[in-house]
Amino acid sequence: MKSVFVLTLTMLGAIIGVTLFAEIGPVFGFRHMEGSSAIFGFLFGLPVGTVVFGLSAYRYARHLDRRGLGRAVIYIWLVTILLAVSGVVYELWRTSDYLSSNRTAASIQFEISVPDGTSLTGPDAISISMESPKETRSASLGQVTPASGGAAEGLIRGYIDLYRVTPERVIKAKIGNVIHEFRLELPARPRRQSEFGEWKPADRGPVPKARIRYKYWLMN
């Protein structure tokens, strides 16, 4: 019975250790969204929880008789079940506003057309991000084509990863010393778009205004 008690409490410690360390992972730079916080929980929380609870269970077991050990095992299993159910409910609540149930990223692929004469060169010439009440994401830039060869406008291509559900999304493009703002006309949970939409002028910025078009897809 003592071995059952020690094993049961050690398993509970392992579960608690993994859960706690996974939750505090972002404090140490391990993000929830990419799953790195879960890896952090297994690497550090599992051994810590196992050792702490295992040693405590071994020391405590020496002071209990058989009946006391039996009751303790029952109580531990009840607590374990309660924690598991609470964890599932909490996780469902925490991920209810994610675009994907497994918290993978969705992406907006965009093209921004800027007027002729706009400088698109230099290390700090272009900085683009998406802002919403729930998240701020930097864009990954692709091909940048300055206006040349008869083209009246330069073109900036890139994409932005999204995770959270919200109807309010704004792309802010700092190009040179000017900031252009584009309000995305997407619902809180957009449907996949395989083709670019129509060109739309910036909602805020200098004249002549930059234009944007974009498409959306969810990566499962």
PDB file of C-alpha atoms in Angstrom:
ATOM      1  CA  MET A   1       0.000   0.000   0.000  1.00  0.00           C
ATOM      2  CA  LYS A   2       2.892   2.347   0.723  1.00  0.00           C
ATOM      3  CA  SER A   3       4.228   1.896  -2.801  1.00  0.00           C
ATOM      4  CA  VAL A   4       0.784   2.661  -4.245  1.00  0.00           C
ATOM      5  CA  PHE A   5       0.573   5.797  -2.132  1.00  0.00           C
ATOM      6  CA  VAL A   6       4.033   6.990  -3.156  1.00  0.00           C
ATOM      7  CA  LEU A   7       3.423   6.218  -6.826  1.00  0.00           C
ATOM      8  CA  THR A   8       0.045   7.968  -6.812  1.00  0.00           C
ATOM      9  CA  LEU A   9       1.360  11.119  -5.159  1.00  0.00           C
ATOM     10  CA  THR A  10       4.394  11.132  -7.459  1.00  0.00           C
ATOM     11  CA  MET A  11       2.138  10.991 -10.522  1.00  0.00           C
ATOM     12  CA  LEU A  12       0.076  13.871  -9.142  1.00  0.00           C
ATOM     13  CA  GLY A  13       3.260  15.855  -8.582  1.00  0.00           C
ATOM     14  CA  ALA A  14       4.382  15.234 -12.144  1.00  0.00           C
ATOM     15  CA  ILE A  15       1.056  16.495 -13.505  1.00  0.00           C
ATOM     16  CA  ILE A  16       1.099  19.595 -11.300  1.00  0.00           C
ATOM     17  CA  GLY A  17       4.723  20.319 -12.140  1.00  0.00           C
ATOM     18  CA  VAL A  18       4.184  20.097 -15.899  1.00  0.00           C
ATOM     19  CA  THR A  19       1.043  22.262 -15.720  1.00  0.00           C
ATOM     20  CA  LEU A  20       2.553  24.971 -13.532  1.00  0.00           C
ATOM     21  CA  PHE A  21       5.797  25.246 -15.492  1.00  0.00           C
ATOM     22  CA  ALA A  22       3.902  25.313 -18.792  1.00  0.00           C
ATOM     23  CA  GLU A  23       1.798  28.220 -17.514  1.00  0.00           C
ATOM     24  CA  ILE A  24       4.796  30.247 -16.324  1.00  0.00           C
ATOM     25  CA  GLY A  25       6.769  29.434 -19.484  1.00  0.00           C
ATOM     26  CA  PRO A  26       6.065  32.860 -21.088  1.00  0.00           C
ATOM     27  CA  VAL A  27       7.826  34.523 -18.147  1.00  0.00           C
ATOM     28  CA  PHE A  28      11.026  32.870 -19.376  1.00  0.00           C
ATOM     29  CA  GLY A  29      10.349  33.552 -23.062  1.00  0.00           C
ATOM     30  CA  PHE A  30       8.538  30.292 -23.941  1.00  0.00           C
ATOM     31  CA  ARG A  31       5.338  31.170 -25.792  1.00  0.00           C
ATOM     32  CA  HIS A  32       1.999  29.387 -25.427  1.00  0.00           C
ATOM     33  CA  MET A  33       1.084  29.722 -29.086  1.00  0.00           C
ATOM     34  CA  GLU A  34       3.949  27.794 -30.596  1.00  0.00           C
ATOM     35  CA  GLY A  35       3.740  25.054 -27.962  1.00  0.00           C
ATOM     36  CA  SER A  36       7.181  25.868 -26.566  1.00  0.00           C
ATOM     37  CA  SER A  37       5.709  26.509 -23.099  1.00  0.00           C
ATOM     38  CA  ALA A  38       4.433  22.898 -23.034  1.00  0.00           C
ATOM     39  CA  ILE A  39       7.922  21.644 -23.881  1.00  0.00           C
ATOM     40  CA  PHE A  40       9.307  23.864 -21.115  1.00  0.00           C
ATOM     41  CA  GLY A  41       6.780  22.316 -18.719  1.00  0.00           C
ATOM     42  CA  PHE A  42       7.846  18.758 -19.559  1.00  0.00           C
ATOM     43  CA  LEU A  43      11.572  19.476 -19.432  1.00  0.00           C
ATOM     44  CA  PHE A  44      11.560  21.315 -16.118  1.00  0.00           C
ATOM     45  CA  GLY A  45       8.183  20.804 -14.425  1.00  0.00           C
ATOM     46  CA  LEU A  46       8.126  17.025 -14.803  1.00  0.00           C
ATOM     47  CA  PRO A  47      11.380  16.325 -12.907  1.00  0.00           C
ATOM     48  CA  VAL A  48      10.721  19.008 -10.285  1.00  0.00           C
ATOM     49  CA  GLY A  49       7.175  17.828  -9.567  1.00  0.00           C
ATOM     50  CA  THR A  50       8.202  14.162  -9.552  1.00  0.00           C
ATOM     51  CA  VAL A  51      11.114  14.660  -7.140  1.00  0.00           C
ATOM     52  CA  VAL A  52       9.329  17.029  -4.741  1.00  0.00           C
ATOM     53  CA  PHE A  53       6.102  15.053  -4.479  1.00  0.00           C
ATOM     54  CA  GLY A  54       7.861  11.691  -4.593  1.00  0.00           C
ATOM     55  CA  LEU A  55      10.160  12.482  -1.666  1.00  0.00           C
ATOM     56  CA  SER A  56       7.315  14.072   0.296  1.00  0.00           C
ATOM     57  CA  ALA A  57       5.123  11.017  -0.271  1.00  0.00           C
ATOM     58  CA  TYR A  58       7.901   8.656   0.851  1.00  0.00           C
ATOM     59  CA  ARG A  59       8.473  10.580   4.085  1.00  0.00           C
ATOM     60  CA  TYR A  60       4.750  10.962   4.782  1.00  0.00           C
ATOM     61  CA  ALA A  61       3.985   7.279   4.123  1.00  0.00           C
ATOM     62  CA  ARG A  62       6.155   6.211   7.061  1.00  0.00           C
ATOM     63  CA  HIS A  63       3.757   7.901   9.497  1.00  0.00           C
ATOM     64  CA  LEU A  64       0.501   6.340   8.220  1.00  0.00           C
ATOM     65  CA  ASP A  65      -1.007   2.937   8.888  1.00  0.00           C
ATOM     66  CA  ARG A  66      -2.621   0.814   6.167  1.00  0.00           C
ATOM     67  CA  ARG A  67      -6.084   2.336   6.637  1.00  0.00           C
ATOM     68  CA  GLY A  68      -4.703   5.859   6.573  1.00  0.00           C
ATOM     69  CA  LEU A  69      -2.742   5.108   3.417  1.00  0.00           C
ATOM     70  CA  GLY A  70      -5.871   3.748   1.735  1.00  0.00           C
ATOM     71  CA  ARG A  71      -7.852   6.894   2.528  1.00  0.00           C
ATOM     72  CA  ALA A  72      -4.977   9.081   1.385  1.00  0.00           C
ATOM     73  CA  VAL A  73      -4.808   7.272  -1.978  1.00  0.00           C
ATOM     74  CA  ILE A  74      -8.550   7.775  -2.507  1.00  0.00           C
ATOM     75  CA  TYR A  75      -8.305  11.477  -1.657  1.00  0.00           C
ATOM     76  CA  ILE A  76      -5.348  11.914  -4.001  1.00  0.00           C
ATOM     77  CA  TRP A  77      -7.209  10.319  -6.899  1.00  0.00           C
ATOM     78  CA  LEU A  78     -10.245  12.514  -6.233  1.00  0.00           C
ATOM     79  CA  VAL A  79      -8.024  15.620  -6.230  1.00  0.00           C
ATOM     80  CA  THR A  80      -6.325  14.439  -9.429  1.00  0.00           C
ATOM     81  CA  ILE A  81      -9.660  13.967 -11.202  1.00  0.00           C
ATOM     82  CA  LEU A  82     -10.865  17.375  -9.982  1.00  0.00           C
ATOM     83  CA  LEU A  83      -7.668  19.045 -11.217  1.00  0.00           C
ATOM     84  CA  ALA A  84      -7.924  17.307 -14.589  1.00  0.00           C
ATOM     85  CA  VAL A  85     -11.533  18.410 -15.107  1.00  0.00           C
ATOM     86  CA  SER A  86     -10.690  21.950 -13.972  1.00  0.00           C
ATOM     87  CA  GLY A  87      -7.736  22.023 -16.356  1.00  0.00           C
ATOM     88  CA  VAL A  88      -9.882  20.987 -19.317  1.00  0.00           C
ATOM     89  CA  VAL A  89     -12.506  23.615 -18.508  1.00  0.00           C
ATOM     90  CA  TYR A  90      -9.845  26.299 -18.065  1.00  0.00           C
ATOM     91  CA  GLU A  91      -8.135  25.385 -21.342  1.00  0.00           C
ATOM     92  CA  LEU A  92     -11.440  25.509 -23.225  1.00  0.00           C
ATOM     93  CA  TRP A  93     -12.140  28.934 -21.753  1.00  0.00           C
ATOM     94  CA  ARG A  94      -8.631  30.234 -22.481  1.00  0.00           C
ATOM     95  CA  THR A  95      -8.645  29.101 -26.119  1.00  0.00           C
ATOM     96  CA  SER A  96     -12.235  30.121 -26.878  1.00  0.00           C
ATOM     97  CA  ASP A  97     -11.074  33.266 -28.673  1.00  0.00           C
ATOM     98  CA  TYR A  98      -8.378  31.582 -30.778  1.00  0.00           C
ATOM     99  CA  LEU A  99      -8.956  31.300 -34.522  1.00  0.00           C
ATOM    100  CA  SER A 100      -7.925  27.637 -34.401  1.00  0.00           C
ATOM    101  CA  SER A 101      -8.836  25.105 -31.720  1.00  0.00           C
ATOM    102  CA  ASN A 102      -5.220  23.901 -31.590  1.00  0.00           C
ATOM    103  CA  ARG A 103      -3.930  27.508 -31.493  1.00  0.00           C
ATOM    104  CA  THR A 104      -2.050  27.323 -34.770  1.00  0.00           C
ATOM    105  CA  ALA A 105      -1.572  30.522 -36.712  1.00  0.00           C
ATOM    106  CA  ALA A 106      -3.768  32.004 -39.382  1.00  0.00           C
ATOM    107  CA  SER A 107      -2.164  34.319 -41.909  1.00  0.00           C
ATOM    108  CA  ILE A 108      -2.963  37.388 -43.915  1.00  0.00           C
ATOM    109  CA  GLN A 109      -0.940  37.703 -47.102  1.00  0.00           C
ATOM    110  CA  PHE A 110      -0.892  41.291 -48.301  1.00  0.00           C
ATOM    111  CA  GLU A 111       0.349  43.565 -51.043  1.00  0.00           C
ATOM    112  CA  ILE A 112       0.780  47.278 -50.408  1.00  0.00           C
ATOM    113  CA  SER A 113       1.105  49.636 -53.338  1.00  0.00           C
ATOM    114  CA  VAL A 114       2.860  52.933 -52.594  1.00  0.00           C
ATOM    115  CA  PRO A 115       3.071  56.072 -54.776  1.00  0.00           C
ATOM    116  CA  ASP A 116       6.068  56.758 -56.986  1.00  0.00           C
ATOM    117  CA  GLY A 117       8.851  58.559 -55.150  1.00  0.00           C
ATOM    118  CA  THR A 118       8.368  56.614 -51.902  1.00  0.00           C
ATOM    119  CA  SER A 119      11.714  55.317 -50.654  1.00  0.00           C
ATOM    120  CA  LEU A 120      11.654  51.543 -50.147  1.00  0.00           C
ATOM    121  CA  THR A 121      15.356  51.062 -49.489  1.00  0.00           C
ATOM    122  CA  GLY A 122      17.393  51.217 -46.316  1.00  0.00           C
ATOM    123  CA  PRO A 123      17.444  49.104 -43.126  1.00  0.00           C
ATOM    124  CA  ASP A 124      14.576  51.023 -41.489  1.00  0.00           C
ATOM    125  CA  ALA A 125      12.649  52.039 -44.591  1.00  0.00           C
ATOM    126  CA  ILE A 126       9.740  49.626 -44.008  1.00  0.00           C
ATOM    127  CA  SER A 127       8.087  48.476 -40.782  1.00  0.00           C
ATOM    128  CA  ILE A 128       4.660  46.820 -40.914  1.00  0.00           C
ATOM    129  CA  SER A 129       2.532  45.365 -38.120  1.00  0.00           C
ATOM    130  CA  MET A 130      -1.042  44.354 -37.385  1.00  0.00           C
ATOM    131  CA  GLU A 131      -2.689  45.700 -34.233  1.00  0.00           C
ATOM    132  CA  SER A 132      -5.916  44.617 -32.569  1.00  0.00           C
ATOM    133  CA  PRO A 133      -7.341  44.809 -29.032  1.00  0.00           C
ATOM    134  CA  LYS A 134      -6.020  41.274 -28.379  1.00  0.00           C
ATOM    135  CA  GLU A 135      -2.652  41.065 -30.129  1.00  0.00           C
ATOM    136  CA  THR A 136       0.053  42.931 -32.016  1.00  0.00           C
ATOM    137  CA  ARG A 137       1.949  41.063 -34.732  1.00  0.00           C
ATOM    138  CA  SER A 138       4.899  42.136 -36.838  1.00  0.00           C
ATOM    139  CA  ALA A 139       4.802  41.365 -40.544  1.00  0.00           C
ATOM    140  CA  SER A 140       7.276  39.164 -42.363  1.00  0.00           C
ATOM    141  CA  LEU A 141       8.254  41.010 -45.520  1.00  0.00           C
ATOM    142  CA  GLY A 142       8.700  39.307 -48.859  1.00  0.00           C
ATOM    143  CA  GLN A 143       9.462  40.932 -52.173  1.00  0.00           C
ATOM    144  CA  VAL A 144       9.814  44.746 -52.236  1.00  0.00           C
ATOM    145  CA  THR A 145       9.658  46.298 -55.699  1.00  0.00           C
ATOM    146  CA  PRO A 146      10.373  50.054 -56.069  1.00  0.00           C
ATOM    147  CA  ALA A 147       8.595  51.997 -58.808  1.00  0.00           C
ATOM    148  CA  SER A 148      10.713  51.663 -61.932  1.00  0.00           C
ATOM    149  CA  GLY A 149      10.555  50.697 -65.595  1.00  0.00           C
ATOM    150  CA  GLY A 150       7.390  52.683 -66.156  1.00  0.00           C
ATOM    151  CA  ALA A 151       5.617  51.415 -63.047  1.00  0.00           C
ATOM    152  CA  ALA A 152       3.810  54.268 -61.312  1.00  0.00           C
ATOM    153  CA  GLU A 153       3.806  52.598 -57.892  1.00  0.00           C
ATOM    154  CA  GLY A 154       6.128  50.520 -55.757  1.00  0.00           C
ATOM    155  CA  LEU A 155       4.943  47.209 -54.290  1.00  0.00           C
ATOM    156  CA  ILE A 156       5.525  45.623 -50.882  1.00  0.00           C
ATOM    157  CA  ARG A 157       4.584  41.978 -50.300  1.00  0.00           C
ATOM    158  CA  GLY A 158       4.461  40.114 -47.006  1.00  0.00           C
ATOM    159  CA  TYR A 159       2.324  38.229 -44.512  1.00  0.00           C
ATOM    160  CA  ILE A 160       1.208  38.505 -40.884  1.00  0.00           C
ATOM    161  CA  ASP A 161       0.375  35.612 -38.539  1.00  0.00           C
ATOM    162  CA  LEU A 162      -2.811  35.923 -36.491  1.00  0.00           C
ATOM    163  CA  TYR A 163      -4.147  33.915 -33.567  1.00  0.00           C
ATOM    164  CA  ARG A 164      -7.022  35.697 -31.838  1.00  0.00           C
ATOM    165  CA  VAL A 165     -10.680  36.306 -32.678  1.00  0.00           C
ATOM    166  CA  THR A 166     -11.547  39.996 -33.073  1.00  0.00           C
ATOM    167  CA  PRO A 167     -13.349  42.121 -35.688  1.00  0.00           C
ATOM    168  CA  GLU A 168     -10.987  45.081 -35.162  1.00  0.00           C
ATOM    169  CA  ARG A 169      -7.694  44.658 -37.008  1.00  0.00           C
ATOM    170  CA  VAL A 170      -5.517  47.468 -38.325  1.00  0.00           C
ATOM    171  CA  ILE A 171      -2.344  47.160 -40.387  1.00  0.00           C
ATOM    172  CA  LYS A 172       0.106  49.963 -39.713  1.00  0.00           C
ATOM    173  CA  ALA A 173       2.774  50.414 -42.356  1.00  0.00           C
ATOM    174  CA  LYS A 174       5.639  52.757 -41.569  1.00  0.00           C
ATOM    175  CA  ILE A 175       7.249  53.493 -44.913  1.00  0.00           C
ATOM    176  CA  GLY A 176      10.060  55.997 -44.662  1.00  0.00           C
ATOM    177  CA  ASN A 177       8.859  58.654 -42.227  1.00  0.00           C
ATOM    178  CA  VAL A 178       5.184  58.187 -43.028  1.00  0.00           C
ATOM    179  CA  ILE A 179       2.645  55.851 -41.382  1.00  0.00           C
ATOM    180  CA  HIS A 180      -0.216  54.402 -43.418  1.00  0.00           C
ATOM    181  CA  GLU A 181      -3.142  52.729 -41.614  1.00  0.00           C
ATOM    182  CA  PHE A 182      -5.394  50.122 -43.211  1.00  0.00           C
ATOM    183  CA  ARG A 183      -8.485  48.819 -41.421  1.00  0.00           C
ATOM    184  CA  LEU A 184      -8.979  45.192 -42.454  1.00  0.00           C
ATOM    185  CA  GLU A 185     -12.483  44.377 -43.575  1.00  0.00           C
ATOM    186  CA  LEU A 186     -12.509  40.903 -42.062  1.00  0.00           C
ATOM    187  CA  PRO A 187     -15.033  39.316 -39.678  1.00  0.00           C
ATOM    188  CA  ALA A 188     -13.926  38.126 -36.264  1.00  0.00           C
ATOM    189  CA  ARG A 189     -13.550  34.600 -37.653  1.00  0.00           C
ATOM    190  CA  PRO A 190     -12.687  35.072 -41.332  1.00  0.00           C
ATOM    191  CA  ARG A 191     -13.245  32.446 -43.988  1.00  0.00           C
ATOM    192  CA  ARG A 192     -10.432  31.299 -46.189  1.00  0.00           C
ATOM    193  CA  GLN A 193      -9.687  33.476 -49.214  1.00  0.00           C
ATOM    194  CA  SER A 194      -7.635  31.887 -51.979  1.00  0.00           C
ATOM    195  CA  GLU A 195      -7.510  35.041 -54.130  1.00  0.00           C
ATOM    196  CA  PHE A 196      -6.567  38.631 -53.355  1.00  0.00           C
ATOM    197  CA  GLY A 197      -9.429  41.022 -52.776  1.00  0.00           C
ATOM    198  CA  GLU A 198      -9.844  44.420 -54.381  1.00  0.00           C
ATOM    199  CA  TRP A 199      -7.387  47.247 -53.817  1.00  0.00           C
ATOM    200  CA  LYS A 200      -8.404  49.518 -50.922  1.00  0.00           C
ATOM    201  CA  PRO A 201      -6.929  52.921 -50.087  1.00  0.00           C
ATOM    202  CA  ALA A 202      -5.363  53.634 -46.714  1.00  0.00           C
ATOM    203  CA  ASP A 203      -7.781  54.826 -44.034  1.00  0.00           C
ATOM    204  CA  ARG A 204      -5.139  57.186 -42.726  1.00  0.00           C
ATOM    205  CA  GLY A 205      -2.020  58.530 -44.370  1.00  0.00           C
ATOM    206  CA  PRO A 206      -0.719  61.166 -46.778  1.00  0.00           C
ATOM    207  CA  VAL A 207      -2.112  61.952 -50.218  1.00  0.00           C
ATOM    208  CA  PRO A 208      -1.729  60.263 -52.660  1.00  0.00           C
ATOM    209  CA  LYS A 209      -2.663  57.348 -50.469  1.00  0.00           C
ATOM    210  CA  ALA A 210      -1.082  53.925 -50.449  1.00  0.00           C
ATOM    211  CA  ARG A 211      -3.348  50.994 -51.297  1.00  0.00           C
ATOM    212  CA  ILE A 212      -3.635  47.470 -49.940  1.00  0.00           C
ATOM    213  CA  ARG A 213      -5.124  44.161 -50.969  1.00  0.00           C
ATOM    214  CA  TYR A 214      -4.964  40.906 -49.032  1.00  0.00           C
ATOM    215  CA  LYS A 215      -6.113  37.321 -48.698  1.00  0.00           C
ATOM    216  CA  TYR A 216      -6.567  35.173 -45.606  1.00  0.00           C
ATOM    217  CA  TRP A 217      -6.071  31.529 -44.771  1.00  0.00           C
ATOM    218  CA  LEU A 218      -5.982  29.331 -41.679  1.00  0.00           C
ATOM    219  CA  MET A 219      -3.048  26.941 -41.283  1.00  0.00           C
ATOM    220  CA  ASN A 220      -4.221  23.667 -39.668  1.00  0.00           C
TER     221      ASN A 220
END
